Coordinates of C-alpha atoms and ligand atoms in Angstrom, one line a residue:
X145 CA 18.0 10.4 12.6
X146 CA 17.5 11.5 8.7
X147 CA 15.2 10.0 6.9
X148 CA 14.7 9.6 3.2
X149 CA 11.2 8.9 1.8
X150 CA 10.7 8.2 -2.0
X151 CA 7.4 8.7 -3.3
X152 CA 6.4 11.4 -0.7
X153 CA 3.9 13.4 -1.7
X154 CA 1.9 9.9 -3.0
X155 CA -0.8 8.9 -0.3
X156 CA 1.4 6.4 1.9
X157 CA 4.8 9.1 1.6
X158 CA 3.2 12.2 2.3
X159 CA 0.9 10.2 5.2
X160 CA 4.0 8.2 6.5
X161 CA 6.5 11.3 6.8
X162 CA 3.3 13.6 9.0
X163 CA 2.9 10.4 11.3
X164 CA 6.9 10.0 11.6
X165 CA 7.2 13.7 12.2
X166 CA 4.4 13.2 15.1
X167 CA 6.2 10.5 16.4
X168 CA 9.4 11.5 16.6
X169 CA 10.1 15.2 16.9
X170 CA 13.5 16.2 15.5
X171 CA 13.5 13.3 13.3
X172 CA 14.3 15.3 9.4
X173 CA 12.7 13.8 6.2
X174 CA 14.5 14.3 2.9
X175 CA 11.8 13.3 0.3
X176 CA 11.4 12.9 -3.7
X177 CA 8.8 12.5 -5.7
X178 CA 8.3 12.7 -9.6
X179 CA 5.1 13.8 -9.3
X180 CA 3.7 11.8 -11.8
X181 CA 0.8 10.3 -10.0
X182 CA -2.4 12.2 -10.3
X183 CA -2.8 14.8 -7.5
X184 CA 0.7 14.2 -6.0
X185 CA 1.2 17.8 -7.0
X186 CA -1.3 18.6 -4.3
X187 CA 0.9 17.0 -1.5
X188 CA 3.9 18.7 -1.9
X189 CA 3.1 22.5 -0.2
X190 CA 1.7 20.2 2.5
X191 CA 5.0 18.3 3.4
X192 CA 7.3 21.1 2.6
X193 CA 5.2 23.1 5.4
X194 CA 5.9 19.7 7.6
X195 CA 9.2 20.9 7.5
X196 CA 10.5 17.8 4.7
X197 CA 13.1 18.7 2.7
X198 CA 11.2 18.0 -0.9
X199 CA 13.5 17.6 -3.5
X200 CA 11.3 17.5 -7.3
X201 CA 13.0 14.6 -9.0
X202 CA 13.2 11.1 -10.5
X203 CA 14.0 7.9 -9.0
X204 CA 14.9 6.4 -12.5
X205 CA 17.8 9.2 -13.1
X206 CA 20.7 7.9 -11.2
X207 CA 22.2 11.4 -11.3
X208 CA 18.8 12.4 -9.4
X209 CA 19.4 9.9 -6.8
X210 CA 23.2 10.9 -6.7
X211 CA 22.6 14.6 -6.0
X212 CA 20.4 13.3 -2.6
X213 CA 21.5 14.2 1.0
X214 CA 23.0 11.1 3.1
X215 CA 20.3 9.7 5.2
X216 CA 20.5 6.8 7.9
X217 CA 17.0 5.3 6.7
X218 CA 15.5 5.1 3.3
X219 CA 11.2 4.3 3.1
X220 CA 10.6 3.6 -0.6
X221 CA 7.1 4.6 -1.3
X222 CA 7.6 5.5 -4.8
X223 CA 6.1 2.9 -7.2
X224 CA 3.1 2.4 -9.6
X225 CA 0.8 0.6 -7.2
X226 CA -1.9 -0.2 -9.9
X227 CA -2.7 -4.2 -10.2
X228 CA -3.7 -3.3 -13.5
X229 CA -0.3 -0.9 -14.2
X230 CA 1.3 -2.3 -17.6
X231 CA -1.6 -3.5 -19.2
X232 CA -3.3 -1.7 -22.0
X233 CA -5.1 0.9 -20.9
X234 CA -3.4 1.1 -17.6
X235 CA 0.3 2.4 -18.8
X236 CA 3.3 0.8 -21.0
X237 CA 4.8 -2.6 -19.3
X238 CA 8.2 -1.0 -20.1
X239 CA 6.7 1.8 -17.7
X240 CA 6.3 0.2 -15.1
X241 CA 9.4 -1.5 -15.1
X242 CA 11.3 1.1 -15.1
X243 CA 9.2 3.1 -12.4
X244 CA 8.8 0.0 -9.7
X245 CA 12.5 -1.9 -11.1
X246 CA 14.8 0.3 -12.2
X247 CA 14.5 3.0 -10.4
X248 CA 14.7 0.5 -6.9
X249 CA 18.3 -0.7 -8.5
X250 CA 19.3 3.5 -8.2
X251 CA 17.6 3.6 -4.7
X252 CA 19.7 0.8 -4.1
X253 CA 22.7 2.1 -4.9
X254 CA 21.8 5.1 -3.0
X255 CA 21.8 2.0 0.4
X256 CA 25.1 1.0 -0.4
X257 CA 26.7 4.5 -1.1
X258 CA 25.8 5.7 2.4
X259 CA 24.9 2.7 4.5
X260 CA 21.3 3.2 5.2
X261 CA 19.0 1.0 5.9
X262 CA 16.0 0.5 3.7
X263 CA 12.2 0.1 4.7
X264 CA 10.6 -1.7 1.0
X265 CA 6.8 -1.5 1.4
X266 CA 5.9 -4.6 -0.6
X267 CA 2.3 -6.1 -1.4
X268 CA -0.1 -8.6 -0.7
X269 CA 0.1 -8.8 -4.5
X270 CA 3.0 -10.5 -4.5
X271 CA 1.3 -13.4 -3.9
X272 CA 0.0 -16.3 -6.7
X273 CA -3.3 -15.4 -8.2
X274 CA -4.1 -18.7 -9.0
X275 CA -3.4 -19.9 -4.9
X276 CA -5.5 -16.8 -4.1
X277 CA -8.1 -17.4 -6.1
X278 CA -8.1 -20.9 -4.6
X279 CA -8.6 -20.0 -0.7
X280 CA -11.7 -22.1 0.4
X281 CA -14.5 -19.4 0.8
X282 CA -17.8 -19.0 1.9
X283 CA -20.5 -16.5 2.6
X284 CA -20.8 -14.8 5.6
X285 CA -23.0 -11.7 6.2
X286 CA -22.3 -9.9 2.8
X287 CA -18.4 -10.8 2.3
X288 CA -16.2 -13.7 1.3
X289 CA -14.7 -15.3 4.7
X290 CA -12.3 -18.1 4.6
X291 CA -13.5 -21.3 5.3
X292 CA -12.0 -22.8 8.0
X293 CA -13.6 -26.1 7.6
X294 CA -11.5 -26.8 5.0
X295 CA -7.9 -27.9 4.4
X296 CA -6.3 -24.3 4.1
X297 CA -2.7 -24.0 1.8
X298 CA 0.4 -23.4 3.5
X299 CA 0.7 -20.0 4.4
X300 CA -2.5 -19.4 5.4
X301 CA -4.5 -19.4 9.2
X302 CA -7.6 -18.2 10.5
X303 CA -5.2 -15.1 11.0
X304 CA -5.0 -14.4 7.6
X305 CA -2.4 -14.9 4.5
X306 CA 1.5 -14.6 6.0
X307 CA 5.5 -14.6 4.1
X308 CA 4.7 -18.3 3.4
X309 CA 1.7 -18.1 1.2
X310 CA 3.1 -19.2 -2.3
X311 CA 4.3 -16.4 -4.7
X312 CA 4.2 -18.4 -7.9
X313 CA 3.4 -16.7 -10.9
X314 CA 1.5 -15.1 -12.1
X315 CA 1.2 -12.7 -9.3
X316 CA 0.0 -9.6 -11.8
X317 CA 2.9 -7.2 -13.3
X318 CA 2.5 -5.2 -10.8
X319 CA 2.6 -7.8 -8.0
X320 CA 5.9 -9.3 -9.9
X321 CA 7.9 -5.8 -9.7
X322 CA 7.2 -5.5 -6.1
X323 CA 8.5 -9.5 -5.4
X324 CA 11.6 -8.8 -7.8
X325 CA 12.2 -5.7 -5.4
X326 CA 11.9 -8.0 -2.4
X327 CA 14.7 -10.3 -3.5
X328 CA 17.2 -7.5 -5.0
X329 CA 16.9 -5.6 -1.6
X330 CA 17.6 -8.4 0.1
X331 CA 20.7 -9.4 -1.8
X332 CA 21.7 -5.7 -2.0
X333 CA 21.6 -5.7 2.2
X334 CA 23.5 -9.1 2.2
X335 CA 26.0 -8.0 -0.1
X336 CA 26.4 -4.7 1.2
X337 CA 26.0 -4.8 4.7
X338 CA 22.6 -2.5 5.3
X339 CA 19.9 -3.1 6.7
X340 CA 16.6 -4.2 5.1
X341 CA 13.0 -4.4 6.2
X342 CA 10.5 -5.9 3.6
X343 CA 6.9 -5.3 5.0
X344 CA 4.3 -7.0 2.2
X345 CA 1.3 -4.5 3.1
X346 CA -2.4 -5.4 3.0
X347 CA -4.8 -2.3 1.5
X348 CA -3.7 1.4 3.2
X349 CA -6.4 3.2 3.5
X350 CA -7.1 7.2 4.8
X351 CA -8.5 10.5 4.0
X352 CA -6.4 12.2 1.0
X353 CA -5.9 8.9 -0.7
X354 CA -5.8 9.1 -4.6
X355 CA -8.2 6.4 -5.2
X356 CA -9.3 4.6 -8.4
X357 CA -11.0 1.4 -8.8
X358 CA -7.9 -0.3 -9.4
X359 CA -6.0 0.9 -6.6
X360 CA -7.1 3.1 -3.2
X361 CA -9.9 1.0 -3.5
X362 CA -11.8 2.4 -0.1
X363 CA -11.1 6.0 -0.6
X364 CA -12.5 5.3 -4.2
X365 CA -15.5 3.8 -3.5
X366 CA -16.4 6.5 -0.5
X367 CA -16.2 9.5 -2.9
X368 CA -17.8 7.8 -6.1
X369 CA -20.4 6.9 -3.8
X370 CA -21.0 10.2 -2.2
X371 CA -20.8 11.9 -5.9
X372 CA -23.5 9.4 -7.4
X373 CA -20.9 8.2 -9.8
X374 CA -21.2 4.8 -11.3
X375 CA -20.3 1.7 -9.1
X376 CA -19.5 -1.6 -10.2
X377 CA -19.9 -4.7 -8.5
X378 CA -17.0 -6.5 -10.6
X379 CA -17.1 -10.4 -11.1
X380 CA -17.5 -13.1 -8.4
X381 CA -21.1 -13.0 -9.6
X382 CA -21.5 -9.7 -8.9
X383 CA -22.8 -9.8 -5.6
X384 CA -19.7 -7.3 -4.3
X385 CA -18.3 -10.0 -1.7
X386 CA -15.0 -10.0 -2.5
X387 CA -13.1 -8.3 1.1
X388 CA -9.8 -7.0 1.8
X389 CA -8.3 -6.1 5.3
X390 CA -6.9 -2.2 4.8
X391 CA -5.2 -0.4 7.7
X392 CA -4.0 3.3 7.6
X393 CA -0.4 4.8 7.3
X394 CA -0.6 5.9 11.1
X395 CA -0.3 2.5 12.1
X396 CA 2.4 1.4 9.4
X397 CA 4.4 4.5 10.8
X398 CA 4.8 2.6 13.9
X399 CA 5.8 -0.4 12.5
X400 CA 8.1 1.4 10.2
X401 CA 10.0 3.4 13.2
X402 CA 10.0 -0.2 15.5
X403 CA 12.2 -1.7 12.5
X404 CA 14.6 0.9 12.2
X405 CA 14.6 0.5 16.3
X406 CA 15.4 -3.4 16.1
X407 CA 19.5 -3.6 15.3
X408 CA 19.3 -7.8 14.8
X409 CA 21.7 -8.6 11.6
X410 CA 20.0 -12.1 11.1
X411 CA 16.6 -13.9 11.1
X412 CA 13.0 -13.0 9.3
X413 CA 13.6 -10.2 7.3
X414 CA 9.8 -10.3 5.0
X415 CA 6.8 -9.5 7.1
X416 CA 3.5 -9.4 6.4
X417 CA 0.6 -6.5 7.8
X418 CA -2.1 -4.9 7.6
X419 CA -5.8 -4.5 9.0
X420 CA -5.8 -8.2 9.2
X421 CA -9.4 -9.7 9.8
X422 CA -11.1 -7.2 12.4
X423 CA -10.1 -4.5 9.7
X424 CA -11.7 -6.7 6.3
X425 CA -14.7 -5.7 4.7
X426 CA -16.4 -6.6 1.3
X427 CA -17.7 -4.4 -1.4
X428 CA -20.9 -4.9 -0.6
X429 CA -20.4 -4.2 3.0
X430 CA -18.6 -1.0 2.1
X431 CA -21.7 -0.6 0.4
X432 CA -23.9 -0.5 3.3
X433 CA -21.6 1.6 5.2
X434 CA -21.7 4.3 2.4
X435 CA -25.6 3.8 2.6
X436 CA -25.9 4.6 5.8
X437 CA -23.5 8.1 5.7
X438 CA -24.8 9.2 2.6
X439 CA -28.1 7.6 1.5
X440 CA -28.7 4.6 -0.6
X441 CA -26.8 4.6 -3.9
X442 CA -26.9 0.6 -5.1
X443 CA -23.9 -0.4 -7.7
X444 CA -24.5 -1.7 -10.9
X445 CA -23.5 -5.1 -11.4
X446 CA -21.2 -6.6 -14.4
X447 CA -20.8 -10.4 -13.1
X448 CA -17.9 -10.6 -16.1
X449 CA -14.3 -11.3 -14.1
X450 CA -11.5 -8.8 -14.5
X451 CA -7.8 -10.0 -14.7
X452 CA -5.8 -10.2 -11.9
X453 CA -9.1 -10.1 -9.7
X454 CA -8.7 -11.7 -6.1
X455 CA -11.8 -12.6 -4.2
X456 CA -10.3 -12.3 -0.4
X457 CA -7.4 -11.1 1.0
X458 CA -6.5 -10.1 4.7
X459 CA -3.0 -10.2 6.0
X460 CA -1.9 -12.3 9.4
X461 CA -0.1 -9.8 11.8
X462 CA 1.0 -12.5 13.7
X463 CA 4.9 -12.3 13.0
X464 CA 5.0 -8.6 13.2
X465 CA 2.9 -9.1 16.6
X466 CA 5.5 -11.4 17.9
X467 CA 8.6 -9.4 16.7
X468 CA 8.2 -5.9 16.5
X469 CA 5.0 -5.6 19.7
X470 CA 3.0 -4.0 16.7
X471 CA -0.5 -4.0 16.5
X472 CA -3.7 -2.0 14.7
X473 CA -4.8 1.0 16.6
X474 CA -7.1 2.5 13.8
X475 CA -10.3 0.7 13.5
X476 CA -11.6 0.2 10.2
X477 CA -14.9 2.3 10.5
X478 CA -12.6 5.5 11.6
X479 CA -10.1 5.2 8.3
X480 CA -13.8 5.1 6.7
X481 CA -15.0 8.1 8.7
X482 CA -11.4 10.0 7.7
X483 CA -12.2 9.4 4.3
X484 CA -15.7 10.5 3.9
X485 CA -15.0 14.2 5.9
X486 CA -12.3 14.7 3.7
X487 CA -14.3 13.5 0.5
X488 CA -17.2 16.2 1.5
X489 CA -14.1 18.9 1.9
X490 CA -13.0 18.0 -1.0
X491 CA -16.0 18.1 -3.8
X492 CA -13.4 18.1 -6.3
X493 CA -11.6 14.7 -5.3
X494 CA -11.7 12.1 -7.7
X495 CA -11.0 14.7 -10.6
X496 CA -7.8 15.6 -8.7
X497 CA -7.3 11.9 -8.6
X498 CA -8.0 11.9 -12.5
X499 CA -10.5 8.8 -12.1
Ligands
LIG562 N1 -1.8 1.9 -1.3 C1 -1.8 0.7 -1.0 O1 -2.9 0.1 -0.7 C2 -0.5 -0.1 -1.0 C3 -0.6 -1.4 -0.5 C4 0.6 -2.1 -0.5 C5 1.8 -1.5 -0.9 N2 1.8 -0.3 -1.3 C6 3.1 0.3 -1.7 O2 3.2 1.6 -1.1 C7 3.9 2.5 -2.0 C8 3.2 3.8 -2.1 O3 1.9 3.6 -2.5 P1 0.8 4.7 -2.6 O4 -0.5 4.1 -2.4 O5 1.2 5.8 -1.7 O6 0.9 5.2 -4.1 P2 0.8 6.7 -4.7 O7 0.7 6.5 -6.2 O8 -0.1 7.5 -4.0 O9 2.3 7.3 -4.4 C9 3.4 6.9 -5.1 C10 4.3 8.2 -5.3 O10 5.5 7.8 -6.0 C11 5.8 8.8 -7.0 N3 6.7 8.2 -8.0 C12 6.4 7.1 -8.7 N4 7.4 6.8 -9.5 C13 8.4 7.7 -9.2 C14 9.7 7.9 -9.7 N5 10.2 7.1 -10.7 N6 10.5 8.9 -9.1 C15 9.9 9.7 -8.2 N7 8.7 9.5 -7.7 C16 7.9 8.5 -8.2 C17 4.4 9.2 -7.5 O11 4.4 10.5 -8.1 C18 3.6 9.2 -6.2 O12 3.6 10.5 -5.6 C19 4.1 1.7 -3.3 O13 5.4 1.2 -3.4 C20 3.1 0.6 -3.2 O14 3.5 -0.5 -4.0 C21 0.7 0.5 -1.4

């Protein structure tokens, strides 16, 4: 089997093609990446010595795309993943259209051309903000858990936020490129006859990460903490309870592999995963844990609410349970652990990340 990974020297691509490698020996990776993000350029000796075959270009040239090797399998992992991406400040709109849209409609192309099957990883942000924002909450040991007492909106179980949650807009920019992705993939693969696999992913999380506070929130936090730089404890009164379930590209690797494995031409084609609730944890917990590794650094607090900002999220895992016999192997505090002995290797982190 030949794979073809976009994106892969970015956190998820370079993480997703050593796991597949470990997984599945004599599978080949083709990968591109722009290199645009900051740091990518530090990936790419690492998965050329994994044996990938790294071609250096860009998904929004079709001729780019067009001079790729056939491959049976396409994981596109090349996007802006900034919530904030296309606001000012955080990039041009018309940027991140063309980086997260128009360049899918060549990757596309590149499905139909030679039949393979693609594996979109989508977001929890494709979601409505305003539904989000509206989960009945409450406070429980330091972090936001849902309330179960109350009525909860469709989509939604003690289990966490599944394919039915409502995707309204607003959703973010960011969270509307990935959902217009979703539904031309989906079309492409009807219309075409390939494959497709939409997987809407909670937080991915893991040593290496390029983390800002925007995006890569835990591998962020763990090296800003263990610098001394600045934290913020952003809106929702500032007491740092707003959680999010994040699980590590180890365990999406298996998920990925288990889809390409299932050769059923009808049915649930969106999934939903991620840590799910064992693996959520609040700012303020995150905190504590930092506290403990590195000694106490408390965040400054700005109670003032930032766009887009979600108070909970943690993905159900139920469907992907059910269909695929996929579950988390990494525990939270171990993706934590990752991230802090590569943040203490790596003094120089979060100026490679360009935070
Ligand atoms: N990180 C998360 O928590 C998370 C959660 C849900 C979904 N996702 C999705 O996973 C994917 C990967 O995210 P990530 O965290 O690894 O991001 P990342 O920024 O670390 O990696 C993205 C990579 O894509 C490359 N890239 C971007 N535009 C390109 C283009 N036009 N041509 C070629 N290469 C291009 C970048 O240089 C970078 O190396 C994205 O699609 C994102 O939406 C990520």
């Amino acid at each position: 089997m030949r794979i073809l990974i976009t994106g892969v020297c970015g956190f998820a691509g370079s993480a997703l093609a050593e796991c597949l490698l470990e997984r599945k020996p004599g599978l080949r990776i083709c990968g591109m990446d722009n290199l645009m993000r900051p740091g990518a350029e530090t990936n790419r000796a690492r998965v050329e010595k994994l044996g990938v075959d790294f071609v250096h270009g860009d998904l929004r040239s079709a001729s780019d795309v067009e001079g790729l090797p056939a491959c049976d399998w396409v994981i596109d992992a090349a996007a802006n993943p900034s919530v904030l991406a296309g606001l000012s400040g955080s990039g041009s709109s018309r940027r991140l259209f063309e980086h997260n849209l128009s360049a899918l409609g060549n990757v596309l192309e590149y499905c139909r051309q030679h039949k393979a099957g693609l594996l979109l990883l989508s977001s929890s942000r494709v979601y409505s903000i305003p539904a989000l924002v509206s989960i009945p909450l409450r406070a429980e040991h330091g972090a936001f858990v849902v309330d179960s007492s109350a009525e909860l909106p469709t989509g939604l179980t003690a289990n966490g936020i599944g394919v039915n949650f409502s995707t309204a807009a607003p959703v973010s920019l960011y969270g509307a490129t990935k959902l217009a992705s979703e539904i031309m993939a989906l079309e492409y693969g009807a219309a075409f006859g390939f494959p497709v696999w939409i997987t809407r992913c909670g937080v991915l999380a893991g040593a290496g990460q390029f983390g800002t506070p925007a995006q890569g929130i835990f591998a962020y936090w763990v090296n800003a903490h263990l610098r001394r730089r600045p934290l913020r404890y952003i809106g929702f009164n500032g007491l740092g309870l707003q959680a999010r379930d994040a699980f590590h590209p180890r365990d999406l690797a298996a998920l990925l592999l288990a889809q390409t494995r299932t050769g059923r031409a009808d049915g649930q084609r969106i999934y939903t995963a991620g840590g799910g609730i064992p693996n959520t944890m609040s700012l303020a917990q995150l905190t504590a844990w930092c506290d403990e590794r590195f000694g106490a650094h408390p965040p400054a607090v700005d109670p003032a609410p930032r766009m887009y900002d979600i108070p909970w999220v943690a993905m159900d895992n139920t469907d992907v349970t059910r269909d695929f016999d996929w579950r988390i192997e990494m525990p939270l505090p171990v993706i934590l652990e990752g991230i802090a002995q590569h943040a203490m290797a790596h003094p120089d982190w979060l100026d490679v990340s360009r935070v």
